[in-house]
Amino acid sequence: MTCSWTKPNVIAIVYIATFMSIMTYSYLLNRKFSFTLRVKKNLCRGIPATNTMTPLKDNRTFIIAPYFDNRKNNMTRVISIVHHKDVKELYCWFCHSSNGEIYISKAQIDVHSDRFDFPYGATDVKCLEPQDWEPHYVSIHWSPKGDIDQLPLFEIRNRDPEGSLVDFTVCISTMFGEYNNVLQFVQSMEMYKILGVARVVIYKNSCSPLMEKVLDYYIAEGTVEVIPWPIDSYLKVSFHWHHSMDPKDIGYYGQITALNDCVYRNMYRSRYVLLNDMDEIILPGKYADWKTMMQNLQQQHPDAGAFLFENHIFPKTVFTPTDMFNISSWSTVPGVNILSHVVREPDRKNVFNPRKIIIDPNKVVQTSVHSVLQMYGNSIEVPMDVALIYHCRVPQQVDLPRESLIKDTTLWRYNVSLIGNVNKVLQQIIS
Ligand SMILES: *[C@@H]1O[C@H](CO)[C@@H](O)[C@H](O)[C@H]1NC(C)=O
Ligand SMILES: *[C@@H]1O[C@H](CO)[C@@H](O)[C@H](O)[C@H]1NC(C)=O
Ligand SMILES: *[C@@H]1O[C@H](CO)[C@@H](O)[C@H](O)[C@H]1NC(C)=O
Ligand SMILES: *[C@@H]1O[C@H](CO)[C@@H](O)[C@H](O)[C@H]1NC(C)=O
């Protein structure tokens, strides 16, 4: 009895297996074929851009990347850095990749309002696309005339968004100055992961060799994506945010441009994007993690596209004993141990705490550091009992006596998983 149905079953399996392998083979063949076809068919000329930052020949315009944006009309928005006075005219040379046709469109040069008096600023070079075809490539030039072979050629990003959507991405604008704050970096990374991050995008100008090792660890893990940010090869960069404090070409290593690029780069890859620095952690008081927090906030404010969190400084010069934690092995690691810094400066009357932002990238058009400049939707100020920014750095209120600081050990709630996770990373790095 058993035999009589096993045999046809075997035959059926053989049939199915054969059928499946033929299907798989033809699918692969097809994929390979259409892939080669697509590569072959790109007839766009120009010099393919290979770096994060491409200077135009005028040395006054630096292109980061073009992004398709169809939220209002069919537009290519080219995230750039331009000299606000010298650059008066730019053109998008759209290229049809299968027939090489070129459509030239005059750009609207939209220098972001937050330029803080620096001559160069984050800029959207906005071009309407041709009406009857979808360009995948574009060149940027100061004239509608010229030699296409001499112009840089960019692929337009976000044209066909694909891949999966993660919940949270943190954008770290500009790591610079041979950054070597390894312990605080690893602690922040592990806190972001505990709170729900899937990806951390770091615009890297420079860091130490040890930090390089740490980044490689997180790149291999799949958490970190490094975007090279060689802005000081082209412009004199300021360490400060306002021109009057340090009169150079552009503020704070081009931070605002990096943030805007990060918003568009993650528009179809991440439900939410956090725009904060490496020494800042958006720390929920009411909820265990960002997901629960954002579900609640978004439910209360369905139209909101930006959630602003208050900055609170936990001075790295004021220590609280951590003898109850088994972390003496960390003392050899360069950098700040955030578990030791759990007192914060009090609010001051008439002094505004700058905020940092969690955005829904789909709703944001232009962002600055502490607020969104243009968006579809509105901004919500999140009260500090819901969450605050744990910002561990040099004190702002330098002369404050210790008694005036407020003990806030919210961070310690995570001690068990944070310490365990940090130990795992350090064991891999320091060996
Ligand atoms: C642009 O900069 C490069 C390198 O610094 C220099 O060789 C070139 O002459 C500059 N071009 C203009 C138009 O200023
Ligand atoms: C944008 O392009 C698509 C596809 O070509 C077209 O269907 C749509 O009508 C265009 N939208 C606008 C606002 O022009
Ligand atoms: C302290 O942590 C180290 C790892 O960093 C571990 O080897 C050791 O067993 C721990 N000691 C105690 C008492 O838990
Ligand atoms: C460390 O975290 C555990 C819960 O995971 C908590 O019970 C304990 O109180 C925390 N330690 C301190 C010193 O806050």
PDB file of N, CA and C in Angstrom, residues 2 29 65 74 79 110 157 221 240 249 265 289 320 339 369 388:
ATOM      1  N   THR A   2       1.817   1.317   0.956  1.00  0.00           N
ATOM      2  CA  THR A   2       2.668   2.510   1.023  1.00  0.00           C
ATOM      3  C   THR A   2       3.435   2.698  -0.285  1.00  0.00           C
ATOM      4  N   LEU A  29      18.488  33.639 -16.548  1.00  0.00           N
ATOM      5  CA  LEU A  29      18.943  33.985 -17.888  1.00  0.00           C
ATOM      6  C   LEU A  29      18.333  35.322 -18.302  1.00  0.00           C
ATOM      7  N   ALA A  65      24.301  65.155  -5.142  1.00  0.00           N
ATOM      8  CA  ALA A  65      23.573  64.122  -5.894  1.00  0.00           C
ATOM      9  C   ALA A  65      22.202  64.629  -6.334  1.00  0.00           C
ATOM     10  N   ASN A  74       7.022  66.719 -11.634  1.00  0.00           N
ATOM     11  CA  ASN A  74       8.134  65.806 -11.916  1.00  0.00           C
ATOM     12  C   ASN A  74       9.429  66.604 -12.003  1.00  0.00           C
ATOM     13  N   ILE A  79      20.916  68.107  -4.921  1.00  0.00           N
ATOM     14  CA  ILE A  79      21.470  68.617  -3.663  1.00  0.00           C
ATOM     15  C   ILE A  79      22.896  69.087  -3.947  1.00  0.00           C
ATOM     16  N   ASP A 110      17.901  77.339  -5.623  1.00  0.00           N
ATOM     17  CA  ASP A 110      17.231  77.623  -4.358  1.00  0.00           C
ATOM     18  C   ASP A 110      18.229  77.440  -3.211  1.00  0.00           C
ATOM     19  N   ARG A 157      18.931  59.630  -8.522  1.00  0.00           N
ATOM     20  CA  ARG A 157      18.520  58.679  -7.482  1.00  0.00           C
ATOM     21  C   ARG A 157      17.018  58.781  -7.203  1.00  0.00           C
ATOM     22  N   GLU A 221      28.749  44.661  10.184  1.00  0.00           N
ATOM     23  CA  GLU A 221      27.523  44.269  10.874  1.00  0.00           C
ATOM     24  C   GLU A 221      26.280  44.689  10.081  1.00  0.00           C
ATOM     25  N   HIS A 240      32.516  76.415  13.202  1.00  0.00           N
ATOM     26  CA  HIS A 240      31.375  77.041  13.876  1.00  0.00           C
ATOM     27  C   HIS A 240      30.195  77.169  12.930  1.00  0.00           C
ATOM     28  N   ASP A 249      34.409  79.687   4.217  1.00  0.00           N
ATOM     29  CA  ASP A 249      33.501  79.559   3.073  1.00  0.00           C
ATOM     30  C   ASP A 249      32.124  79.029   3.479  1.00  0.00           C
ATOM     31  N   ARG A 265      18.393  60.644   0.458  1.00  0.00           N
ATOM     32  CA  ARG A 265      18.984  59.316   0.299  1.00  0.00           C
ATOM     33  C   ARG A 265      18.144  58.240   0.992  1.00  0.00           C
ATOM     34  N   ASP A 289      11.185  52.372  23.771  1.00  0.00           N
ATOM     35  CA  ASP A 289      11.972  52.516  22.549  1.00  0.00           C
ATOM     36  C   ASP A 289      11.318  53.528  21.603  1.00  0.00           C
ATOM     37  N   THR A 320      29.628  61.014  37.946  1.00  0.00           N
ATOM     38  CA  THR A 320      28.864  60.313  38.966  1.00  0.00           C
ATOM     39  C   THR A 320      29.483  58.911  39.042  1.00  0.00           C
ATOM     40  N   LEU A 339      28.002  56.606  30.820  1.00  0.00           N
ATOM     41  CA  LEU A 339      27.359  56.118  32.059  1.00  0.00           C
ATOM     42  C   LEU A 339      27.796  56.936  33.275  1.00  0.00           C
ATOM     43  N   VAL A 369      19.253  72.383  10.842  1.00  0.00           N
ATOM     44  CA  VAL A 369      19.760  71.541  11.918  1.00  0.00           C
ATOM     45  C   VAL A 369      18.749  71.406  13.064  1.00  0.00           C
ATOM     46  N   LEU A 388      13.867  63.405  25.748  1.00  0.00           N
ATOM     47  CA  LEU A 388      14.751  64.561  25.647  1.00  0.00           C
ATOM     48  C   LEU A 388      16.024  64.101  24.953  1.00  0.00           C
TER      49      LEU A 388
END
